[in-house]
Short mmCIF file of C-alpha atoms in Angstrom, two decimals:
data_model
loop_
_atom_site.label_atom_id
_atom_site.label_comp_id
_atom_site.label_asym_id
_atom_site.label_seq_id
_atom_site.Cartn_x
_atom_site.Cartn_y
_atom_site.Cartn_z
CA MET A 67 210.58 -12.50 -13.78
CA ASN A 68 208.15 -9.68 -15.84
CA GLN A 69 206.13 -13.13 -17.09
CA ARG A 70 205.85 -14.54 -13.21
CA ILE A 71 204.42 -10.64 -12.31
CA LEU A 72 202.21 -10.73 -16.05
CA ASP A 73 201.01 -14.48 -14.79
CA PHE A 74 200.29 -13.54 -11.48
CA PHE A 75 198.03 -10.38 -12.22
CA LYS A 76 196.10 -12.85 -15.23
CA THR A 77 195.05 -15.27 -12.35
CA VAL A 78 191.66 -14.58 -10.83
CA PRO A 79 191.24 -15.50 -7.54
CA PRO A 80 187.82 -17.76 -6.38
CA LEU A 81 185.18 -15.47 -5.46
CA TYR A 82 184.27 -16.73 -2.07
CA GLU A 83 186.72 -19.36 -0.05
CA LYS A 84 185.72 -20.70 3.42
CA SER A 85 187.40 -19.76 6.48
CA SER A 86 187.73 -21.28 9.78
CA LYS A 87 187.42 -17.95 11.38
CA ALA A 88 183.77 -15.79 11.50
CA PHE A 89 184.71 -12.05 9.74
CA TRP A 90 183.57 -10.50 13.05
CA ASP A 91 186.29 -12.27 15.05
CA ASP A 92 189.02 -10.58 12.76
CA GLU A 93 190.35 -8.09 15.42
CA HIS A 94 190.83 -5.07 13.15
CA ILE A 95 187.19 -5.43 11.39
CA SER A 96 185.77 -5.93 14.99
CA LYS A 97 186.98 -2.58 16.22
CA SER A 98 186.08 -1.12 13.31
CA MET A 99 182.51 -2.33 13.09
CA LEU A 100 181.91 -1.67 16.87
CA ALA A 101 183.14 1.88 16.17
CA ALA A 102 180.66 2.35 13.16
CA HIS A 103 177.92 1.11 15.56
CA PHE A 104 178.56 4.15 17.74
CA ASP A 105 178.97 6.40 15.07
CA GLY A 106 175.88 8.88 15.11
CA GLU A 107 177.25 10.31 11.49
CA HIS A 108 176.23 7.16 8.99
CA ASP A 109 174.45 4.43 9.73
CA GLY A 110 177.10 2.20 7.72
CA ALA A 111 177.23 -0.83 10.36
CA SER A 112 173.44 -0.90 11.44
#
């Protein structure tokens, strides 16, 4: 069991994987991006 966990953490995932969805189509991300655009305190989404 412990060796499986160690092997898992030693595995390097690919840097980029193609997705069938656009990044901003994710419900959580789109809400966060919209809120960031309307937030006048910072320009993180501009």
